[in-house]
Each structure stands twice: as C-alpha cells, then as structure tokens.
Short mmCIF file of C-alpha atoms and ligand atoms in Angstrom, two decimals:
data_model
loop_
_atom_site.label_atom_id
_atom_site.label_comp_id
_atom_site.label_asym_id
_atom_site.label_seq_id
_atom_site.Cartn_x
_atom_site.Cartn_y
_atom_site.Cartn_z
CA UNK A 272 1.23 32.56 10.44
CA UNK A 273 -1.16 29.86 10.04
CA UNK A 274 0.07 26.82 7.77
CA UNK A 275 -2.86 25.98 4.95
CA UNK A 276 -1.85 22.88 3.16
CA UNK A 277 -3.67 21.99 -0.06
CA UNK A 278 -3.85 17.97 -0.20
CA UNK A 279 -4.75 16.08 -3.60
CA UNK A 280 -4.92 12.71 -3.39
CA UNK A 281 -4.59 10.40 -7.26
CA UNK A 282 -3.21 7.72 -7.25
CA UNK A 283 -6.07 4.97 -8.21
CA UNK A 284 -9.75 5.00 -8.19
CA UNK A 285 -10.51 7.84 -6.17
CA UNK A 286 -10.12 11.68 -6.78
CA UNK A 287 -9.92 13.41 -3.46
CA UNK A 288 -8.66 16.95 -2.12
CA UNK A 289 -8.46 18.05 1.54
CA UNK A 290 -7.38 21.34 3.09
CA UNK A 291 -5.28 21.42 6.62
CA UNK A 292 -5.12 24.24 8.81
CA UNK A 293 -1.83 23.92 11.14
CA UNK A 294 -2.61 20.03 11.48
CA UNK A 295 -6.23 20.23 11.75
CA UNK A 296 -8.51 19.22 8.76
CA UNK A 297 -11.27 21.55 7.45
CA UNK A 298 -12.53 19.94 4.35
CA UNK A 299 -12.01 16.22 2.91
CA UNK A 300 -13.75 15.95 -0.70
CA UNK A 301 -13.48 12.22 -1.81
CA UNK A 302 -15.22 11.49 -5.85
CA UNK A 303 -15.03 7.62 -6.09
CA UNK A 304 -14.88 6.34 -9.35
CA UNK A 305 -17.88 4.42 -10.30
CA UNK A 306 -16.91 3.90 -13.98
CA UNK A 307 -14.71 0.59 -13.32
CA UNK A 308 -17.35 -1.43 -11.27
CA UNK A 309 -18.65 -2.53 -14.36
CA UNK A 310 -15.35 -3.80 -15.67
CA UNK A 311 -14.52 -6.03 -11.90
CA UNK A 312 -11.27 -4.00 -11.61
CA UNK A 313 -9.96 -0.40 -11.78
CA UNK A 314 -9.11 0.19 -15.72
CA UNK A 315 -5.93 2.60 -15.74
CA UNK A 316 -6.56 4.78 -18.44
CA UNK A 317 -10.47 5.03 -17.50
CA UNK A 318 -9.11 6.56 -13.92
CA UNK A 319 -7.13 8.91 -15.70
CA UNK A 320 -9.76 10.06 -17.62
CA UNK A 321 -12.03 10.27 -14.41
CA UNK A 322 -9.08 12.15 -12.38
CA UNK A 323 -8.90 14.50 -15.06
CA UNK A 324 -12.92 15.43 -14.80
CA UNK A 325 -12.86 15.28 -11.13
CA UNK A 326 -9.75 17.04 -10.01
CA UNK A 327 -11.40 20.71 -10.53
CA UNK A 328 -14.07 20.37 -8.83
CA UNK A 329 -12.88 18.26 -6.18
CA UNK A 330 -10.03 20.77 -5.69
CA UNK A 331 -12.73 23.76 -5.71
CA UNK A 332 -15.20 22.30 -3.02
CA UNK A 333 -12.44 21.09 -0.95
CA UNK A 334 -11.48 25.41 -0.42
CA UNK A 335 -15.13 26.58 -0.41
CA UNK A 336 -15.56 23.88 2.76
CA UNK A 337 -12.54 25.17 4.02
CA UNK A 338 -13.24 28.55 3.62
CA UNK A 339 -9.71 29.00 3.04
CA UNK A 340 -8.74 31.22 -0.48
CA UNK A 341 -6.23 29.73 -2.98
CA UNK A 342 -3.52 33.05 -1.95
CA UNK A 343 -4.20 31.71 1.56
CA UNK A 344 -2.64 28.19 0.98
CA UNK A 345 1.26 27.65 2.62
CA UNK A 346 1.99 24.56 0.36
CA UNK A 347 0.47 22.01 -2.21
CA UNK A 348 0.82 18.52 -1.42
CA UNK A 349 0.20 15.51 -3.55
CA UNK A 350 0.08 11.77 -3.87
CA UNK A 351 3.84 10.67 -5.78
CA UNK A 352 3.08 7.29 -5.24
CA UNK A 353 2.69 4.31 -5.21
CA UNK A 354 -0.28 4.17 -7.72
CA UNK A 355 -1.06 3.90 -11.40
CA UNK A 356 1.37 6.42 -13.79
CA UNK A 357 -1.37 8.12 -15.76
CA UNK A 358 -3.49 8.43 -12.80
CA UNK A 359 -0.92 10.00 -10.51
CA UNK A 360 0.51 12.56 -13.26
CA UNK A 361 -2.88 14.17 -13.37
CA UNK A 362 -2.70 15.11 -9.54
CA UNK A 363 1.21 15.97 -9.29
CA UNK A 364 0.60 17.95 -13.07
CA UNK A 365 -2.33 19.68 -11.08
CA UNK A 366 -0.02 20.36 -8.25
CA UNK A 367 2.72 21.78 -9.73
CA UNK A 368 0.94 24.14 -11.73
CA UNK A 369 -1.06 25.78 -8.47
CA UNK A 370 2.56 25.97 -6.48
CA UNK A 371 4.51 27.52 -10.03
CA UNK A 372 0.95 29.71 -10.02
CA UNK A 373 0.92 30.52 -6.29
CA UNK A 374 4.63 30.35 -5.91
CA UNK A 375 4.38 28.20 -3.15
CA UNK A 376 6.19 24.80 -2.38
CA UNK A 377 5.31 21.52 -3.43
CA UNK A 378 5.66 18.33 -1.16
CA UNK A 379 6.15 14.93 -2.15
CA UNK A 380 4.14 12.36 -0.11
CA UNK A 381 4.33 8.41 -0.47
CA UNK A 382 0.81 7.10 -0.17
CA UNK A 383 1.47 4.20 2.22
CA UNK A 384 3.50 6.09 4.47
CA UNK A 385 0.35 8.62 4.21
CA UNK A 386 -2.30 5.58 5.10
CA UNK A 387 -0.41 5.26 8.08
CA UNK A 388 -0.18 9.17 9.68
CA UNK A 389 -3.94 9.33 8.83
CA UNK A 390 -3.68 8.55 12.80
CA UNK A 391 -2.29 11.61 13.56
CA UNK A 392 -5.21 13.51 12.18
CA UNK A 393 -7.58 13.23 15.55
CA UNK A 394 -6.92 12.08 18.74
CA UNK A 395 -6.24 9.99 20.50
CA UNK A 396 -2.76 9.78 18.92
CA UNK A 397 -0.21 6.57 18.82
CA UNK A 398 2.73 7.40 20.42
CA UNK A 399 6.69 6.48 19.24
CA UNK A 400 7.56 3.98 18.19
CA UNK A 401 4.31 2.29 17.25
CA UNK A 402 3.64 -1.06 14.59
CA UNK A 403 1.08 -0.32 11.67
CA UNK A 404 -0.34 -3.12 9.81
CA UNK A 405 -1.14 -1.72 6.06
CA UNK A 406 -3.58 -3.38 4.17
CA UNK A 407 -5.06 -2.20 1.06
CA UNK A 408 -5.71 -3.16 -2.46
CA UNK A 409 -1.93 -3.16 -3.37
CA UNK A 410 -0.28 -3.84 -0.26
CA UNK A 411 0.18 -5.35 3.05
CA UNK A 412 2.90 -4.00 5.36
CA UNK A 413 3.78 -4.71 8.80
CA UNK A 414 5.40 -1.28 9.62
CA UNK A 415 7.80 0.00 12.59
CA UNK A 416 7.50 3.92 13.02
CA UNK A 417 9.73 5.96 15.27
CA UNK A 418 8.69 8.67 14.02
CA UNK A 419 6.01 10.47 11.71
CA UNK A 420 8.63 10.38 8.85
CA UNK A 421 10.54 7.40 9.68
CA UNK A 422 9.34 3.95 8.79
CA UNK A 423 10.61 0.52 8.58
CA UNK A 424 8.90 -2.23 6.55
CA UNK A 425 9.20 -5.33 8.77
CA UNK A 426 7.19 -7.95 6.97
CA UNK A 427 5.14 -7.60 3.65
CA UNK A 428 3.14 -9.65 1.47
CA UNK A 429 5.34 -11.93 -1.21
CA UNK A 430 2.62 -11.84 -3.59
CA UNK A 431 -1.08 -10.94 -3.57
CA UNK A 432 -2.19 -8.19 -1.54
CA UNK A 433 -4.68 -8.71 1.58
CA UNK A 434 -7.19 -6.47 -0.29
CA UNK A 435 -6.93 -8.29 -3.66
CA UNK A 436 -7.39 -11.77 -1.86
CA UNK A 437 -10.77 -10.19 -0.59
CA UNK A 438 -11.46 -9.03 -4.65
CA UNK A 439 -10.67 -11.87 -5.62
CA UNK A 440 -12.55 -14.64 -3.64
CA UNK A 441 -15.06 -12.20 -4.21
CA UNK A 442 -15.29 -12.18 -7.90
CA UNK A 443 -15.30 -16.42 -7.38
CA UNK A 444 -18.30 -16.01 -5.53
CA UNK A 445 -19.85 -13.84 -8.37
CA UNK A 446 -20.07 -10.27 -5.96
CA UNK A 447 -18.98 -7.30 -7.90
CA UNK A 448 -15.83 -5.10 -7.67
CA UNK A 449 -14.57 -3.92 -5.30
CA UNK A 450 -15.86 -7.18 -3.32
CA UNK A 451 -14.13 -6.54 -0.25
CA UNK A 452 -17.01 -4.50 1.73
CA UNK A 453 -19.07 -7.22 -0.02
CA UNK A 454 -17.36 -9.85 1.72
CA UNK A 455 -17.62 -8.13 5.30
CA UNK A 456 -21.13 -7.27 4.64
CA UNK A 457 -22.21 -11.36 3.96
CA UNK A 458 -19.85 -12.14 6.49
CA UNK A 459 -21.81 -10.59 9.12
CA UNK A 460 -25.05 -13.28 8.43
CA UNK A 461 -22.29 -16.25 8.10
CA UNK A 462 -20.94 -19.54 10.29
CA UNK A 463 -17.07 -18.43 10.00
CA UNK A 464 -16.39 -21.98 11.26
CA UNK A 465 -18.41 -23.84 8.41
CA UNK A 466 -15.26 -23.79 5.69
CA UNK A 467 -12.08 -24.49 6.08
CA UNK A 468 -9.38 -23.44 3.52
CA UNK A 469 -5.32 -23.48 3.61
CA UNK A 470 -3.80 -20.67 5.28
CA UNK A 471 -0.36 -20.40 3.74
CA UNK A 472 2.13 -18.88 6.84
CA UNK A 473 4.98 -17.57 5.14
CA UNK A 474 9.13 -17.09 7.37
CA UNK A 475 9.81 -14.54 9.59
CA UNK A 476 6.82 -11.89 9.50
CA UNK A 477 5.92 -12.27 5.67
CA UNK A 478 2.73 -12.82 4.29
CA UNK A 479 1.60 -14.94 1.28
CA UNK A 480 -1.98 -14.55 -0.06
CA UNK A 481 -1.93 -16.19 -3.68
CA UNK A 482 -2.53 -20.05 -2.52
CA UNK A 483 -5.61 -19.40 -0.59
CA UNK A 484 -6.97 -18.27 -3.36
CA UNK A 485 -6.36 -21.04 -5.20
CA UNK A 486 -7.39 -23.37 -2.05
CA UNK A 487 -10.64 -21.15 -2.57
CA UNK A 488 -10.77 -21.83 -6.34
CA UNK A 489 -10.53 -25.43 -6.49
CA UNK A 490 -12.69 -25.46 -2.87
CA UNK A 491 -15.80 -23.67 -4.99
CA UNK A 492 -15.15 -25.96 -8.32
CA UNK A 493 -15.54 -29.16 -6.36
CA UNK A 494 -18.48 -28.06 -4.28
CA UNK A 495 -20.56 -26.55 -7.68
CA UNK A 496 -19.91 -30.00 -9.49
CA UNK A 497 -21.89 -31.64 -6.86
CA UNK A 498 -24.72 -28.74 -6.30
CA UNK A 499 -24.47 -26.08 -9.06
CA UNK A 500 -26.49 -24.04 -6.67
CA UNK A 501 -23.68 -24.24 -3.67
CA UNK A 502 -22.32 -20.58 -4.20
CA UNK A 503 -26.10 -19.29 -4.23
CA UNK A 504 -27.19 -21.01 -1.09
CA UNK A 505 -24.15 -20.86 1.21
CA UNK A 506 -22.66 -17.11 0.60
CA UNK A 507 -22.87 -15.50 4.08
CA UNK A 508 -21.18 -18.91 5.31
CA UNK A 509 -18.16 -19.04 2.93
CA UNK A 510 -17.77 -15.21 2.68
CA UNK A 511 -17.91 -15.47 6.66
CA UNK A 512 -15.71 -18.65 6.77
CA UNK A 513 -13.18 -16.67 4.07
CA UNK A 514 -12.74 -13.73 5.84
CA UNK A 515 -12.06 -15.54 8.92
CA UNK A 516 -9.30 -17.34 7.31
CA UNK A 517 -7.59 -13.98 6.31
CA UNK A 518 -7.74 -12.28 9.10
CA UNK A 519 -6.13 -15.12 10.89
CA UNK A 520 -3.42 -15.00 8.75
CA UNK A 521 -3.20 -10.93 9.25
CA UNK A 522 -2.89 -11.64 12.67
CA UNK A 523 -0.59 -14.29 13.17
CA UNK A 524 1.84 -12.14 12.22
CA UNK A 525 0.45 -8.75 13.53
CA UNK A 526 1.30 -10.64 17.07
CA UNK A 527 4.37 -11.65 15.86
CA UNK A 528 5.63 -8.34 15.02
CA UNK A 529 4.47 -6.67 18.15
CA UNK A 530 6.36 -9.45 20.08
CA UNK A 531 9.58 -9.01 18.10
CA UNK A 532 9.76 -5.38 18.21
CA UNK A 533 8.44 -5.27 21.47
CA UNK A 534 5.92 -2.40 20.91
CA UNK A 535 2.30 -2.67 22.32
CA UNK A 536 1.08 0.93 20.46
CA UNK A 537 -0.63 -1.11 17.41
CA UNK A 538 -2.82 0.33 14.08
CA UNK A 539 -4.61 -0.57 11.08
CA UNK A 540 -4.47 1.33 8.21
CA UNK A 541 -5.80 1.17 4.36
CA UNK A 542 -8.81 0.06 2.58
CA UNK A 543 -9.29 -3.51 4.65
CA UNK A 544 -8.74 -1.76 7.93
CA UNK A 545 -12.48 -0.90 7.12
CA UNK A 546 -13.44 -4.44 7.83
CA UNK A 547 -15.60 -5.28 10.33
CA UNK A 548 -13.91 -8.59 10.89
CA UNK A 549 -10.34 -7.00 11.09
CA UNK A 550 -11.51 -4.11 13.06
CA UNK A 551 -12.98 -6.71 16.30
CA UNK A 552 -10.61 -9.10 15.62
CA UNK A 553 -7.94 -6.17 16.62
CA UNK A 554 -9.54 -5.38 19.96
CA UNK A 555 -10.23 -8.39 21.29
CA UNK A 556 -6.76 -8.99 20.67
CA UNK A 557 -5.27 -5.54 22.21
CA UNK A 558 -7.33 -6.84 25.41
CA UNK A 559 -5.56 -9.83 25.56
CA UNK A 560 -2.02 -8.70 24.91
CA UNK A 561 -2.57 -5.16 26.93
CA UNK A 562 -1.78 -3.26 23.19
CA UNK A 563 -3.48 0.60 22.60
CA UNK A 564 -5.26 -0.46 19.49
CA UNK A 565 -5.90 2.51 16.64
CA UNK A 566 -8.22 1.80 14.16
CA UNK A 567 -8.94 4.49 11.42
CA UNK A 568 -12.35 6.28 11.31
CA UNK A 569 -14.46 4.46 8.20
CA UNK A 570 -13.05 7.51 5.80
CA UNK A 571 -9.62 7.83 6.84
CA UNK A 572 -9.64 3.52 5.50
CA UNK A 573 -10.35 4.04 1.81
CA UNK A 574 -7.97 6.27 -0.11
CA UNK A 575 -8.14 10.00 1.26
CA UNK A 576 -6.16 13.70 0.62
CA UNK A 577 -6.92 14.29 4.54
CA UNK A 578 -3.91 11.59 4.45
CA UNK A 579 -1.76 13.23 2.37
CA UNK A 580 -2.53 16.55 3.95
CA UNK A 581 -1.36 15.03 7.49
CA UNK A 582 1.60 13.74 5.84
CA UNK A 583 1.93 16.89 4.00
CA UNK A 584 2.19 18.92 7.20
CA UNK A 585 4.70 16.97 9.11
CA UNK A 586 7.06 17.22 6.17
CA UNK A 587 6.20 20.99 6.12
CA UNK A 588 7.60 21.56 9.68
CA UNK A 589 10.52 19.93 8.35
CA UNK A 590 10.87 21.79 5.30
CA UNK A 591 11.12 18.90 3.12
CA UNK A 592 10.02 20.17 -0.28
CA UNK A 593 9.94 18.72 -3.74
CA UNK A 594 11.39 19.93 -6.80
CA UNK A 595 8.23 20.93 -9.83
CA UNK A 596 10.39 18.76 -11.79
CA UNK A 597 9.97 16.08 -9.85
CA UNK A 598 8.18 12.98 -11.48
CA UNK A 599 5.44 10.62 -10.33
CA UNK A 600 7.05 7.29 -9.27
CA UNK A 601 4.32 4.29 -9.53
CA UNK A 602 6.29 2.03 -7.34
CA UNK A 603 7.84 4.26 -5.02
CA UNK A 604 9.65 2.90 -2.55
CA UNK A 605 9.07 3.14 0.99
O1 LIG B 863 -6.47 1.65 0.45
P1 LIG B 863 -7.46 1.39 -0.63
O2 LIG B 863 -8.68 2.26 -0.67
O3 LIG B 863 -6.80 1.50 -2.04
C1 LIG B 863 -5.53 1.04 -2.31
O4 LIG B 863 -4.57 1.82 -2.08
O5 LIG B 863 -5.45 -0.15 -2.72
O6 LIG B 863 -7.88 -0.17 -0.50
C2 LIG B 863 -8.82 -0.76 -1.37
C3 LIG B 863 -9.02 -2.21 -0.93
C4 LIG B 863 -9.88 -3.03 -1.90
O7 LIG B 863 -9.22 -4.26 -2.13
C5 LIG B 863 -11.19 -3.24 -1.14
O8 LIG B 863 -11.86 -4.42 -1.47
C6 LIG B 863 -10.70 -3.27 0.28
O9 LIG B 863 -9.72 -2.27 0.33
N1 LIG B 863 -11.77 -3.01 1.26
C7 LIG B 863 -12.25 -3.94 2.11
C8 LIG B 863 -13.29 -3.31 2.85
N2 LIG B 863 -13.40 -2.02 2.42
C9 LIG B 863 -12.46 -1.85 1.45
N3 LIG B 863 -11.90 -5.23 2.29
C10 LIG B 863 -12.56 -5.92 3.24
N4 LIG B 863 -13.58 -5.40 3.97
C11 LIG B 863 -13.96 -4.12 3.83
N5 LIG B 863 -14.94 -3.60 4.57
ZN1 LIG B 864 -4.52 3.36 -0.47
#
C-alpha cells in the first residue's frame, strides 16, 4: 500500500500544501503573503486572515498536481509549531477536520525540526549523525541529529534571530520587508571589506545578534550627519560589508560545533540558508575542513509543506500520531 501524506504548512507568512508519495514529493503549492510588505513586518491577524483565503485552494492544487484523490491520502500532516497562534490554528483546524472527515490520522510536526529533514527529500542525503545550522526569521539553531526524529539543540541565538538581524539592518537602510534577499541581492555589487561593525561572539556555541544591530544603528546615524546622502550612495557596500559580518559570526560557531561534536556531515536550513553569501561561504569552508556540505534547493529555504510532508512521513513509519484534540503550540519546544 502506497503511503500518501497530505502536508499543510501555517505557521507565518506563507500558506503552503504538499502531497508525498512513500517519501517522494509530487506537488509543493507555496501562496506567499504579499499583504504585510506594506506594513515592514508580518501582521498576525492579517496572516490569519490570508491563511484562511488561501488554505482551500492551496490544499486543492496541491492534489490535482499530485494526481492523488482526497480517499487516496494515508495521513494529514500539519505545522504545530513554532509560529504565530491564529495563523497556525487555521492549518491544524483544517487538518483535523480532513482526518475526522477521511478518518485518517493526524501527525504533529515541529517546524524547525521540519526545516531541517527538508534534506531528506532528494538526494544526496546527510547521513547520521549530522550538524544543521537553522537560520530563519525566528531562529538560529546549531543542531546535532542522530536521527530523522532525534535532535539536540547545541547552541542557539540569546536574542535576535539571524534572519531578523538581516530585516532589520535592512529596514535601517530603507529596503522593504522582508529585506533579507534584499540584502544578498546589493551584496552581490558591494566591497564586503569597506565597513566594519562589532561582531558580538557569545560562550560556548551561542549566538547573539541584537548589538550588531545597534553597532549598525549608531554606524548609519553618524555617517548620515556628515552626508545625508551616505545610505543612498554606498548600499551595495554596507549591505555587502553587513552580510559579511553575519555570516562570520554564523560561522565561527558552525566550525565550532562541528569540531566539538566531531561530525563533518554539515547543513543549512531555513529562510537565510537562501543566501548567497551563506551558501559560498559554506563550501569554501567544507573544502577546507573536508565536511559533506548540504545546502537546501532555493524552495526547500523559505517556509514549505514539502517539509512537513518529509517530516510527516518519517513519523508515519513510526506511527507517531496526534490526538484531533491536540492544540497548536506557538513556542513549541524542540
Ligand atoms: O524560514 P523562513 O522562511 O521563515 C521563518 O520561519 O522565519 O525565514 C524567513 C527569513 C527572513 O528573515 C528573510 O529575510 C530571510 O529568511 N531570508 C534571507 C534570504 N532569503 C530569506 N536572508 C538573507 N538572504 C536571503 N537570500
Ligand atoms: Zn521557517
């Protein structure tokens, strides 16, 4: 019997649904929200609203591609978190109500851990244990797998996020939300070495991202009080010349990790893993330390149900279903 797992993915600003055939992925519908760009940040109850226009239709097109018929489908999986409340209840409401319709199980996946298997989805695979470096809009995880359900968190940001470091000197700059492909794109036309700003290193294999921002802040005030036309004629520089300056930092500690736990299988995973800086800066370094590097294909980065759907099907083989009274849990823990 073949195993057709329904994936829908809710949890922030993008409404996706992907379908699964025995581990293989036939359809992954992703509806990105354009509604908050205007507002420089994702505006919780505006996603909701968005979810709950999308998630039909996303659902619907995700089976058509598929070719795969609702009574076909094994299981139902779905996004419990981590994400925004309103925004994950409309995916896990959707969810329960096709498995109570279908009479089919549910299954509970944790979004970060789902980032992370996205590798699993074409080959070549990691293999056991390997080190993923999260990064995303919310979080930024140095984490030890043994196996495709269990994780260890061995070093995490203290405060700001990788990806909302990127927003954020963005937004300074004046660039539009989300700035983070903004950034990489200016970057690509910049001097990385022409601005220097301080790169806070954290203990043990922690990251802090909250005082280069500041460094950033005060960096941009100072510069505009002399030439109020600085920001204007030196962007590719200082978005190149930022990004470098985070990606060190990612690094540091990336090589850190992979010394510590003495693993040399090494991946990126989440929104940033898209960057271009992040994405070279990882194989040049694999060279040098003799790592197998896995880097995400461009729309396994950004949020994705083909995610959830790979996570989905490893807990299927291990019959770990959820109860329909199960609730969404916005800061579910690893
Ligand atoms: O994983 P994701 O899609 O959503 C969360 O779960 O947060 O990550 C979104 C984050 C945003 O901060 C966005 O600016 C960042 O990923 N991002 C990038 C790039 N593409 C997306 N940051 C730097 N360079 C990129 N190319
Ligand atoms: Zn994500």
């Amino acid at each position: 019997m073949d195993i057709n797992i329904l994936a829908i993915e809710s949890s922030c600003d993008e409404t996706s649904a992907a379908v699964m055939q025995n581990g293989v992925i036939l359809s992954n519908i992703i509806a990105t929200q354009k509604v908050h760009e205007k507002y420089g940040g994702v505006v919780p109850e505006l996603a909701s609203r968005a979810h709950q226009q999308q998630i039909v239709p996303v659902v619907d097109r995700a089976l058509v591609e598929a070719g795969i018929k609702k009574e076909e489908l094994s299981a139902v999986a779905h996004t419990q978190g981590p994400g925004l409340l309103g925004a994950l209840l409309v995916g896990s409401s959707f969810a329960k109500s096709l498995c109570l319709g279908l009479n089919i199980p549910l299954i509970s996946v944790n979004h970060m851990q789902a980032h992370i298997l996205a590798h699993f989805i074409d080959d070549p695979k990691p293999t056991f244990p390997m080190l993923c470096l999260t990064v995303s809009g919310g979080h930024t995880q140095l984490v030890r797998v043994d196996e495709s359900l269990e994780m260890r968190i061995v070093g995490e940001t203290k405060d700001d996020a990788v990806g909302e470091a990127f927003d954020k000197a963005a937004k300074l700059l004046g660039l539009n939300y989300p700035g983070g492909p903004l950034i990489d794109k200016h970057a690509k036309e910049g001097d990385p070495d022409k601005f220097q700003f301080a790169e806070t290193s954290m203990p043990d294999l922690d990251y802090s991202f909250s005082g280069i921002k500041t460094s950033i802040l005060y960096f941009l005030q100072k510069e505009m009080r002399k030439n109020e036309n600085f920001i204007k004629e030196n962007m590719n520089d200082l978005c190149a010349s930022i990004q470098k300056s985070l990606i060190s930092m990612l690094m540091e500690k990336l090589i850190k990790a992979a010394k510590k736990e003495d693993i040399n299988e090494i991946a990126i995973a989440g929104g940033v893993s898209a960057n271009s800086g992040l994405r070279q800066a990882l194989m040049t370094e694999g060279d040098k330390q003799g790592w197998n590097v896995y880097i995400p294909k461009f729309e396994y980065c950004t949020d994705n149900a083909a995610m959830i759907a790979m996570a989905g099907h490893f807990k299927y083989l291990k019959n770990d279903f959820a109860l329909l009274s199960s609730a969404p849990m916005p800061r579910m823990p690893f």
